[in-house]
Amino acid sequence: MGRRGFATRQVHERAQAAAPTARVTPIYLTAGFEFDEYSDAAAHFGEGAGYAYTRIGNPTLEAVEHRLAALEGGSQGLLLASGQAATSVALLSLVESGQHIVSSTHIYEGTRGLFRDNLSRLGVETTFIDDIDSVDAWEAAIRPETRALFAESISNATNRLIDIAAIAAVAHRHGIPLVIDNTFATPYLVRPIEHGADVVVHSASKFLAGHGSVLGGAIVDSGRFDAERSGHLFPHLLAPGRGPGGVAGPSIADRVGGDARIAYARESVAPRFGPTPSPLNAFLIGQGIETLSLRVDRQSANALALAQWLATRPEVASVDYVGLEGHRDHALAKTYLPDGFGSVFTFTVRGGAEAARRAVEAVDVFTHMTHLGDVRSLVLHPASTSHAFLAEDERAALGVEAGTLRVSIGIEDAADLIDDLAQALSVATRVDVAVVA
Ligand SMILES: Cc1ncc(COP(=O)(O)O)c(C=O)c1O
């Protein structure tokens, strides 16, 4: 055969050498994978064997899913394009129209909006629990059609904790899962599955990736779905599957047993709704996870030092950090967070919104942005940003006042962070003296 044309060569030429064994899983930045044998295509579509298309499976994503499941003490992981995608896919795998979720009130506003404005339009109602310490409050909110309990391990924006084991026991009495958003704590500080939670979700954009460069999300499942106990509540996991030729095949629960929830999320919900992360982003998340414990150790130590210092400052009305002894959930924190109390918290500056604005404008080491879990320290004014669309009493119930600032503490030198806040607080609360000519 003669030399092929330019256009053919520019897309088809490639080296024939076998791929070397890379120590780090490479970035498989490809939409799809070649079928080596004719029968591989049918085997993939029939039994899910091998790789075909990145929305269905990709080795770079799977490497991260495996690592995260191992760190959370779960059975399997599923990587998604953002934290919101992870929460959406996890819940859409559990609930359907006419069903119900019970959630802590103390959660990320984006998740609250998802429950309040989006899942509600699909016919899924949510009851929010304010008194999250009360096992009775959770129990009382459960209805026959409730299919999940939801809470954050350390809550955004206030540092509320739940007694994971106690709330998991409530869920299990009703045969339903406890879903925990573990974004703020990370598996380094707490592994909710070890305390009885069933499903963990993450915004991997935060501590897992760690450097503020990518978005990502993840679900990790305990693998403890019990078809006998809970199958009647989740009939989609027990329904016959579709085999080749439209013939009824085994159900997901028959095929994978305790992994039925995450298999349904992976095979049915995620690929259909489609929030697949880029393999490049997956790679960066996987690389971030390799230093997770080092960063979170340092960030927690810095946060504790800063919170203790802020608590002594006359310019500061209150500090809401679960690592401080006076925090209402400190006893729970000592049980659930033995290796550190996390590094995102709020404090309230005396002088209201104006003092908060001046402090934010005066910081130099801190970055003013809406993000958290970054190696850099960040600051945000929730009342005018993340919580701006709430009524004042709703904000107050969530611990957000006019002078409240949320900080996410990075890995810088603690002394520089303290110096930066010291000068910002002095600017924030300085009484300007009008100069009379
Ligand atoms: C606790 C928590 N969960 C979920 C999310 C959503 O994550 P993402 O921004 O990756 O969609 C956030 C974002 O701030 C968060 O703080």
Short mmCIF file of C-alpha atoms and ligand atoms in Angstrom, two decimals:
data_model
loop_
_atom_site.label_atom_id
_atom_site.label_comp_id
_atom_site.label_asym_id
_atom_site.label_seq_id
_atom_site.Cartn_x
_atom_site.Cartn_y
_atom_site.Cartn_z
CA MET A 1 0.00 0.00 0.00
CA GLY A 2 1.39 3.42 -0.92
CA ARG A 3 1.88 6.26 1.49
CA ARG A 4 -1.46 7.40 2.91
CA GLY A 5 -2.64 10.96 2.46
CA PHE A 6 -1.75 13.82 4.81
CA ALA A 7 -5.16 14.00 6.48
CA THR A 8 -5.17 10.27 7.16
CA ARG A 9 -1.63 10.33 8.54
CA GLN A 10 -2.28 13.29 10.84
CA VAL A 11 -4.96 11.37 12.74
CA HIS A 12 -3.76 7.78 12.45
CA GLU A 13 0.02 7.79 12.89
CA ARG A 14 1.13 6.51 16.30
CA ALA A 15 4.07 4.64 17.81
CA GLN A 16 3.61 0.89 17.91
CA ALA A 17 5.66 0.28 21.09
CA ALA A 18 3.81 -1.39 23.97
CA ALA A 19 2.87 1.02 26.76
CA PRO A 20 5.52 1.06 29.53
CA THR A 21 4.43 0.44 33.12
CA ALA A 22 4.05 3.90 34.65
CA ARG A 23 4.38 4.05 38.45
CA VAL A 24 1.64 6.70 38.59
CA THR A 25 -1.60 5.89 36.78
CA PRO A 26 -1.36 8.02 33.62
CA ILE A 27 -3.95 10.53 32.54
CA TYR A 28 -6.08 8.53 30.11
CA LEU A 29 -7.35 11.67 28.42
CA THR A 30 -9.48 9.90 25.89
CA ALA A 31 -13.17 9.83 25.11
CA GLY A 32 -13.05 6.13 24.42
CA PHE A 33 -10.99 2.94 24.20
CA GLU A 34 -10.26 0.73 21.25
CA PHE A 35 -11.75 -2.78 21.23
CA ASP A 36 -8.79 -5.09 20.55
CA GLU A 37 -10.94 -8.04 19.48
CA TYR A 38 -14.30 -7.89 17.71
CA SER A 39 -15.93 -9.77 20.59
CA ASP A 40 -14.58 -7.28 23.20
CA ALA A 41 -17.25 -4.77 22.16
CA ALA A 42 -20.11 -7.19 22.82
CA ALA A 43 -18.46 -8.31 26.07
CA HIS A 44 -18.31 -4.70 27.21
CA PHE A 45 -21.91 -3.91 26.34
CA GLY A 46 -23.11 -7.26 27.66
CA GLU A 47 -21.14 -7.85 30.84
CA GLY A 48 -19.45 -4.48 31.36
CA ALA A 49 -16.04 -6.05 30.65
CA GLY A 50 -13.10 -3.73 29.91
CA TYR A 51 -13.21 -0.07 28.92
CA ALA A 52 -15.21 1.50 26.11
CA TYR A 53 -16.16 5.11 26.83
CA THR A 54 -14.94 7.44 29.59
CA ARG A 55 -18.44 8.28 30.84
CA ILE A 56 -18.81 4.57 31.67
CA GLY A 57 -15.29 3.92 32.98
CA ASN A 58 -11.71 5.18 32.75
CA PRO A 59 -8.55 3.86 34.46
CA THR A 60 -7.49 7.31 35.74
CA LEU A 61 -10.86 7.78 37.45
CA GLU A 62 -10.86 4.24 38.79
CA ALA A 63 -7.43 4.66 40.38
CA VAL A 64 -8.78 7.58 42.43
CA GLU A 65 -12.03 5.78 43.25
CA HIS A 66 -10.05 2.82 44.55
CA ARG A 67 -7.76 5.00 46.67
CA LEU A 68 -10.62 6.98 48.17
CA ALA A 69 -12.67 3.88 49.00
CA ALA A 70 -9.60 2.45 50.77
CA LEU A 71 -9.09 5.65 52.77
CA GLU A 72 -12.78 5.91 53.77
CA GLY A 73 -12.90 2.23 54.76
CA GLY A 74 -15.63 1.68 52.17
CA SER A 75 -16.16 -0.92 49.52
CA GLN A 76 -16.22 1.14 46.32
CA GLY A 77 -15.90 4.73 45.19
CA LEU A 78 -17.35 6.70 42.30
CA LEU A 79 -15.71 9.89 41.06
CA LEU A 80 -17.89 12.69 39.69
CA ALA A 81 -17.46 16.15 38.26
CA SER A 82 -18.16 18.14 41.45
CA GLY A 83 -19.35 17.77 45.03
CA GLN A 84 -22.84 18.77 43.94
CA ALA A 85 -22.77 16.03 41.31
CA ALA A 86 -21.75 13.52 44.00
CA THR A 87 -24.61 14.48 46.33
CA SER A 88 -27.10 14.54 43.44
CA VAL A 89 -26.05 11.14 42.09
CA ALA A 90 -25.94 9.57 45.58
CA LEU A 91 -29.47 10.73 46.38
CA LEU A 92 -30.95 10.10 42.93
CA SER A 93 -29.74 6.52 43.37
CA LEU A 94 -31.84 6.20 46.53
CA VAL A 95 -35.01 8.28 46.19
CA GLU A 96 -37.80 8.63 43.67
CA SER A 97 -40.84 10.85 43.28
CA GLY A 98 -43.15 10.71 46.30
CA GLN A 99 -40.32 9.85 48.68
CA HIS A 100 -38.65 11.82 51.42
CA ILE A 101 -35.26 12.77 52.89
CA VAL A 102 -34.47 13.90 56.44
CA SER A 103 -31.51 16.29 56.54
CA SER A 104 -29.61 18.32 59.07
CA THR A 105 -30.31 22.06 58.65
CA HIS A 106 -26.61 22.66 59.16
CA ILE A 107 -25.32 21.89 55.68
CA TYR A 108 -23.73 23.65 52.72
CA GLU A 109 -26.21 26.12 51.23
CA GLY A 110 -25.83 24.59 47.76
CA THR A 111 -26.97 21.21 49.09
CA ARG A 112 -29.86 22.85 50.92
CA GLY A 113 -30.88 24.50 47.67
CA LEU A 114 -30.67 21.13 45.89
CA PHE A 115 -33.11 19.63 48.43
CA ARG A 116 -35.37 22.68 48.69
CA ASP A 117 -35.58 23.81 45.06
CA ASN A 118 -34.51 20.93 42.79
CA LEU A 119 -35.32 17.57 44.37
CA SER A 120 -38.65 19.07 45.47
CA ARG A 121 -39.52 19.63 41.77
CA LEU A 122 -38.92 15.92 41.20
CA GLY A 123 -41.42 15.13 43.96
CA VAL A 124 -38.87 14.43 46.69
CA GLU A 125 -39.58 16.33 49.90
CA THR A 126 -36.98 17.10 52.59
CA THR A 127 -37.52 17.72 56.29
CA PHE A 128 -34.72 19.77 57.87
CA ILE A 129 -33.72 19.06 61.48
CA ASP A 130 -32.36 21.97 63.45
CA ASP A 131 -31.87 20.12 66.74
CA ILE A 132 -29.38 17.66 65.27
CA ASP A 133 -28.18 16.53 68.74
CA SER A 134 -31.57 15.01 69.37
CA VAL A 135 -31.95 11.39 68.27
CA ASP A 136 -35.68 11.85 68.92
CA ALA A 137 -35.85 14.74 66.45
CA TRP A 138 -34.37 12.55 63.69
CA GLU A 139 -36.61 9.64 64.63
CA ALA A 140 -39.75 11.82 64.69
CA ALA A 141 -39.05 13.21 61.20
CA ILE A 142 -38.90 9.78 59.56
CA ARG A 143 -41.97 8.78 57.51
CA PRO A 144 -42.83 5.50 55.78
CA GLU A 145 -41.59 7.05 52.51
CA THR A 146 -38.25 8.33 53.93
CA ARG A 147 -35.32 6.82 52.03
CA ALA A 148 -32.25 8.62 53.41
CA LEU A 149 -30.90 10.63 56.32
CA PHE A 150 -28.34 13.29 55.39
CA ALA A 151 -25.81 15.32 57.39
CA GLU A 152 -22.30 16.75 57.21
CA SER A 153 -19.57 15.32 59.46
CA ILE A 154 -18.41 18.89 60.26
CA SER A 155 -20.98 21.36 59.02
CA ASN A 156 -20.63 24.33 56.71
CA ALA A 157 -20.65 27.19 57.76
CA THR A 158 -21.01 26.59 61.50
CA ASN A 159 -18.91 23.80 63.00
CA ARG A 160 -21.79 21.52 64.02
CA LEU A 161 -21.15 17.79 64.43
CA ILE A 162 -23.58 14.90 64.64
CA ASP A 163 -23.22 11.73 66.64
CA ILE A 164 -22.76 9.59 63.53
CA ALA A 165 -23.17 6.24 65.31
CA ALA A 166 -26.40 7.33 67.03
CA ILE A 167 -27.98 8.75 63.87
CA ALA A 168 -26.85 5.71 61.82
CA ALA A 169 -28.64 3.52 64.37
CA VAL A 170 -31.84 5.55 63.83
CA ALA A 171 -31.51 5.11 60.05
CA HIS A 172 -30.87 1.38 60.36
CA ARG A 173 -33.92 0.86 62.57
CA HIS A 174 -35.89 1.97 59.49
CA GLY A 175 -33.78 0.04 56.97
CA ILE A 176 -32.54 3.23 55.30
CA PRO A 177 -29.01 4.63 54.81
CA LEU A 178 -27.26 7.51 56.54
CA VAL A 179 -25.49 9.65 53.94
CA ILE A 180 -22.65 11.81 55.27
CA ASP A 181 -20.97 14.68 53.44
CA ASN A 182 -17.39 14.28 54.71
CA THR A 183 -15.92 17.25 52.80
CA PHE A 184 -14.84 19.33 55.81
CA ALA A 185 -13.36 16.46 57.84
CA THR A 186 -11.84 14.32 55.05
CA PRO A 187 -11.21 10.61 55.69
CA TYR A 188 -8.02 11.57 57.50
CA LEU A 189 -9.98 13.10 60.39
CA VAL A 190 -13.08 10.88 60.42
CA ARG A 191 -14.25 7.85 58.47
CA PRO A 192 -18.05 7.90 58.86
CA ILE A 193 -18.46 4.35 57.53
CA GLU A 194 -16.45 3.07 60.53
CA HIS A 195 -19.11 4.68 62.75
CA GLY A 196 -22.05 3.14 60.91
CA ALA A 197 -22.73 5.55 58.02
CA ASP A 198 -23.65 3.87 54.75
CA VAL A 199 -22.75 6.37 52.04
CA VAL A 200 -20.13 9.13 52.11
CA VAL A 201 -20.06 12.02 49.66
CA HIS A 202 -17.30 14.55 49.06
CA SER A 203 -16.60 17.74 47.32
CA ALA A 204 -13.17 16.62 46.07
CA SER A 205 -12.64 20.23 44.92
CA LYS A 206 -11.70 21.03 48.51
CA PHE A 207 -9.21 19.14 50.71
CA LEU A 208 -8.89 16.05 48.51
CA ALA A 209 -7.56 17.96 45.50
CA GLY A 210 -6.19 20.49 47.96
CA HIS A 211 -4.70 23.11 45.68
CA GLY A 212 -7.74 24.95 44.43
CA SER A 213 -7.18 24.02 40.81
CA VAL A 214 -9.98 21.58 39.95
CA LEU A 215 -13.54 20.62 40.78
CA GLY A 216 -14.51 17.07 41.60
CA GLY A 217 -16.80 14.98 43.75
CA ALA A 218 -16.94 11.45 45.05
CA ILE A 219 -19.27 8.87 46.53
CA VAL A 220 -17.98 6.02 48.71
CA ASP A 221 -20.34 3.24 49.75
CA SER A 222 -19.95 0.90 52.70
CA GLY A 223 -20.95 -2.08 50.54
CA ARG A 224 -23.36 -3.12 53.30
CA PHE A 225 -26.66 -2.91 51.41
CA ASP A 226 -28.82 -5.66 52.86
CA ALA A 227 -31.36 -6.80 50.26
CA GLU A 228 -33.26 -8.93 52.74
CA ARG A 229 -33.66 -6.12 55.25
CA SER A 230 -34.09 -3.14 52.91
CA GLY A 231 -34.87 -4.54 49.47
CA HIS A 232 -38.60 -3.73 49.76
CA LEU A 233 -37.70 -0.04 50.29
CA PHE A 234 -35.39 0.08 47.26
CA PRO A 235 -37.15 -2.11 44.68
CA HIS A 236 -35.07 -0.65 41.81
CA LEU A 237 -32.07 -2.52 43.22
CA LEU A 238 -33.97 -5.81 43.14
CA ALA A 239 -35.74 -5.37 39.81
CA PRO A 240 -34.70 -7.82 37.08
CA GLY A 241 -31.98 -6.39 34.85
CA ARG A 242 -32.12 -6.32 31.07
CA GLY A 243 -30.09 -9.07 29.47
CA PRO A 244 -29.05 -9.41 25.79
CA GLY A 245 -32.06 -9.51 23.47
CA GLY A 246 -34.27 -7.83 26.07
CA VAL A 247 -34.45 -11.03 28.13
CA ALA A 248 -34.78 -10.46 31.90
CA GLY A 249 -31.44 -10.87 33.67
CA PRO A 250 -30.36 -10.84 37.33
CA SER A 251 -31.04 -7.73 39.44
CA ILE A 252 -28.23 -5.44 40.56
CA ALA A 253 -28.52 -6.89 44.08
CA ASP A 254 -28.25 -10.41 42.66
CA ARG A 255 -25.14 -9.46 40.73
CA VAL A 256 -23.21 -7.43 43.32
CA GLY A 257 -24.91 -8.04 46.68
CA GLY A 258 -23.95 -5.38 49.24
CA ASP A 259 -22.57 -3.09 46.53
CA ALA A 260 -26.01 -2.67 44.91
CA ARG A 261 -26.36 1.04 45.83
CA ILE A 262 -23.06 2.16 44.33
CA ALA A 263 -23.39 -0.20 41.36
CA TYR A 264 -26.75 1.41 40.57
CA ALA A 265 -25.18 4.86 40.90
CA ARG A 266 -22.28 3.84 38.63
CA GLU A 267 -24.25 1.91 36.02
CA SER A 268 -27.52 3.77 35.86
CA VAL A 269 -27.56 7.22 37.47
CA ALA A 270 -24.10 8.71 36.83
CA PRO A 271 -23.79 7.71 33.17
CA ARG A 272 -27.34 8.80 32.35
CA PHE A 273 -27.27 12.16 34.10
CA GLY A 274 -23.68 12.41 32.91
CA PRO A 275 -21.53 14.41 35.40
CA THR A 276 -18.27 12.65 34.47
CA PRO A 277 -15.04 14.37 35.58
CA SER A 278 -12.24 14.97 33.13
CA PRO A 279 -9.44 12.38 33.54
CA LEU A 280 -7.09 15.34 33.93
CA ASN A 281 -9.07 16.55 36.94
CA ALA A 282 -9.20 13.00 38.30
CA PHE A 283 -5.41 12.79 38.04
CA LEU A 284 -4.99 16.04 39.99
CA ILE A 285 -7.41 14.83 42.68
CA GLY A 286 -5.50 11.54 42.95
CA GLN A 287 -2.23 13.41 43.27
CA GLY A 288 -3.74 15.73 45.87
CA ILE A 289 -4.89 12.80 47.98
CA GLU A 290 -1.27 11.61 48.25
CA THR A 291 -0.50 14.53 50.60
CA LEU A 292 -3.91 14.73 52.30
CA SER A 293 -2.79 13.72 55.81
CA LEU A 294 0.21 16.10 55.74
CA ARG A 295 -1.90 19.06 54.69
CA VAL A 296 -4.85 18.34 56.99
CA ASP A 297 -2.53 17.84 60.00
CA ARG A 298 -0.89 21.18 59.36
CA GLN A 299 -4.15 22.96 58.54
CA SER A 300 -5.84 21.65 61.69
CA ALA A 301 -2.90 22.73 63.85
CA ASN A 302 -2.86 26.19 62.24
CA ALA A 303 -6.64 26.51 62.63
CA LEU A 304 -6.52 25.61 66.31
CA ALA A 305 -3.74 28.15 66.95
CA LEU A 306 -5.67 30.84 65.08
CA ALA A 307 -9.00 30.07 66.75
CA GLN A 308 -7.39 30.16 70.20
CA TRP A 309 -5.76 33.48 69.38
CA LEU A 310 -8.98 34.97 67.94
CA ALA A 311 -10.85 33.96 71.09
CA THR A 312 -8.56 36.29 73.10
CA ARG A 313 -9.06 39.32 70.83
CA PRO A 314 -11.21 42.22 71.99
CA GLU A 315 -12.26 42.93 68.36
CA VAL A 316 -13.84 39.48 68.11
CA ALA A 317 -17.31 38.79 69.55
CA SER A 318 -17.26 34.99 69.09
CA VAL A 319 -15.32 32.13 67.51
CA ASP A 320 -17.21 29.10 66.23
CA TYR A 321 -14.51 26.40 66.07
CA VAL A 322 -15.25 22.90 67.27
CA GLY A 323 -11.67 22.54 68.51
CA LEU A 324 -12.28 25.14 71.24
CA GLU A 325 -13.39 23.78 74.60
CA GLY A 326 -16.36 26.12 74.79
CA HIS A 327 -17.90 24.89 71.53
CA ARG A 328 -21.21 23.07 72.04
CA ASP A 329 -19.99 20.05 70.06
CA HIS A 330 -16.47 19.88 71.54
CA ALA A 331 -17.19 16.64 73.43
CA LEU A 332 -18.40 14.98 70.22
CA ALA A 333 -15.34 16.33 68.44
CA LYS A 334 -13.06 14.64 70.96
CA THR A 335 -14.76 11.32 70.15
CA TYR A 336 -15.00 11.66 66.39
CA LEU A 337 -12.00 13.85 65.52
CA PRO A 338 -9.03 12.54 67.56
CA ASP A 339 -6.46 13.63 64.96
CA GLY A 340 -7.51 17.26 64.52
CA PHE A 341 -10.60 19.47 64.41
CA GLY A 342 -10.47 20.59 60.79
CA SER A 343 -9.59 24.00 59.43
CA VAL A 344 -12.76 25.77 58.29
CA PHE A 345 -14.61 27.87 60.84
CA THR A 346 -16.31 31.20 61.41
CA PHE A 347 -15.71 34.08 63.77
CA THR A 348 -17.71 37.25 64.29
CA VAL A 349 -16.08 40.67 64.30
CA ARG A 350 -17.51 43.38 66.53
CA GLY A 351 -18.88 46.23 64.43
CA GLY A 352 -21.14 44.26 62.08
CA ALA A 353 -21.06 44.25 58.29
CA GLU A 354 -18.87 47.34 57.96
CA ALA A 355 -16.15 45.95 60.25
CA ALA A 356 -16.30 42.62 58.40
CA ARG A 357 -15.90 44.40 55.05
CA ARG A 358 -12.88 46.35 56.28
CA ALA A 359 -11.25 43.22 57.65
CA VAL A 360 -11.69 41.39 54.34
CA GLU A 361 -10.31 44.38 52.42
CA ALA A 362 -7.32 44.59 54.76
CA VAL A 363 -6.09 40.98 54.66
CA ASP A 364 -2.92 40.33 52.73
CA VAL A 365 -1.88 36.71 53.36
CA PHE A 366 -5.49 35.49 53.32
CA THR A 367 -7.21 35.38 49.92
CA HIS A 368 -10.76 36.68 49.58
CA MET A 369 -12.60 33.92 47.74
CA THR A 370 -15.43 31.40 47.96
CA HIS A 371 -13.61 28.12 48.34
CA LEU A 372 -12.15 26.02 51.14
CA GLY A 373 -9.71 23.25 51.88
CA ASP A 374 -7.00 24.99 49.83
CA VAL A 375 -3.31 25.08 50.78
CA ARG A 376 -3.80 28.86 50.92
CA SER A 377 -5.83 30.54 53.69
CA LEU A 378 -9.11 31.99 52.46
CA VAL A 379 -11.74 34.34 53.87
CA LEU A 380 -15.37 35.02 52.91
CA HIS A 381 -18.24 37.11 54.31
CA PRO A 382 -21.18 34.65 54.32
CA ALA A 383 -23.97 37.19 55.02
CA SER A 384 -23.31 39.01 51.73
CA THR A 385 -22.37 35.92 49.68
CA SER A 386 -23.21 32.25 50.37
CA HIS A 387 -26.04 33.15 52.80
CA ALA A 388 -27.20 36.40 51.15
CA PHE A 389 -30.54 34.99 50.01
CA LEU A 390 -31.67 33.95 53.48
CA ALA A 391 -33.79 36.07 55.80
CA GLU A 392 -31.93 37.54 58.76
CA ASP A 393 -33.53 35.12 61.25
CA GLU A 394 -32.66 32.16 59.00
CA ARG A 395 -29.05 33.36 58.86
CA ALA A 396 -28.95 33.84 62.62
CA ALA A 397 -30.22 30.26 63.12
CA LEU A 398 -27.24 29.09 61.06
CA GLY A 399 -24.80 31.17 63.10
CA VAL A 400 -24.26 33.75 60.35
CA GLU A 401 -24.40 37.32 61.58
CA ALA A 402 -23.59 40.60 59.83
CA GLY A 403 -20.03 40.57 61.21
CA THR A 404 -19.34 36.85 60.67
CA LEU A 405 -16.37 35.79 58.54
CA ARG A 406 -15.67 32.26 57.36
CA VAL A 407 -12.05 31.25 57.12
CA SER A 408 -10.42 28.20 55.62
CA ILE A 409 -6.95 27.85 57.04
CA GLY A 410 -4.08 26.83 54.80
CA ILE A 411 -0.58 25.46 55.31
CA GLU A 412 1.24 28.79 55.70
CA ASP A 413 3.22 29.68 58.85
CA ALA A 414 0.75 30.22 61.69
CA ALA A 415 2.60 33.35 62.84
CA ASP A 416 2.06 35.01 59.46
CA LEU A 417 -1.65 34.19 59.54
CA ILE A 418 -1.99 35.62 63.04
CA ASP A 419 -0.07 38.78 62.05
CA ASP A 420 -2.30 39.20 59.00
CA LEU A 421 -5.53 38.89 60.98
CA ALA A 422 -4.15 41.13 63.75
CA GLN A 423 -3.55 43.98 61.31
CA ALA A 424 -6.86 43.35 59.51
CA LEU A 425 -8.82 43.39 62.79
CA SER A 426 -7.16 46.58 63.90
CA VAL A 427 -8.14 48.22 60.59
CA ALA A 428 -11.64 46.76 60.85
CA THR A 429 -12.41 48.16 64.27
CA ARG A 430 -10.46 51.45 64.10
CA VAL A 431 -12.62 54.42 64.93
CA ASP A 432 -12.06 56.95 62.18
CA VAL A 433 -11.59 60.44 63.57
CA ALA A 434 -12.85 63.13 61.28
CA VAL A 435 -10.17 65.73 60.71
CA VAL A 436 -11.49 69.21 61.42
CA ALA A 437 -9.68 71.80 59.35
C1 LIG B 1 -19.73 20.65 52.52
C2 LIG B 1 -19.82 20.85 51.05
N1 LIG B 1 -20.39 19.91 50.28
C3 LIG B 1 -20.50 20.04 48.94
C4 LIG B 1 -20.04 21.16 48.31
C5 LIG B 1 -20.20 21.29 46.82
O1 LIG B 1 -19.01 20.95 46.21
P1 LIG B 1 -18.59 21.43 44.73
O2 LIG B 1 -18.35 22.90 44.81
O3 LIG B 1 -17.38 20.63 44.43
O4 LIG B 1 -19.74 21.10 43.83
C6 LIG B 1 -19.41 22.17 49.05
C7 LIG B 1 -18.92 23.38 48.38
O5 LIG B 1 -18.53 24.34 49.01
C8 LIG B 1 -19.30 22.01 50.46
O6 LIG B 1 -18.74 22.94 51.23
#
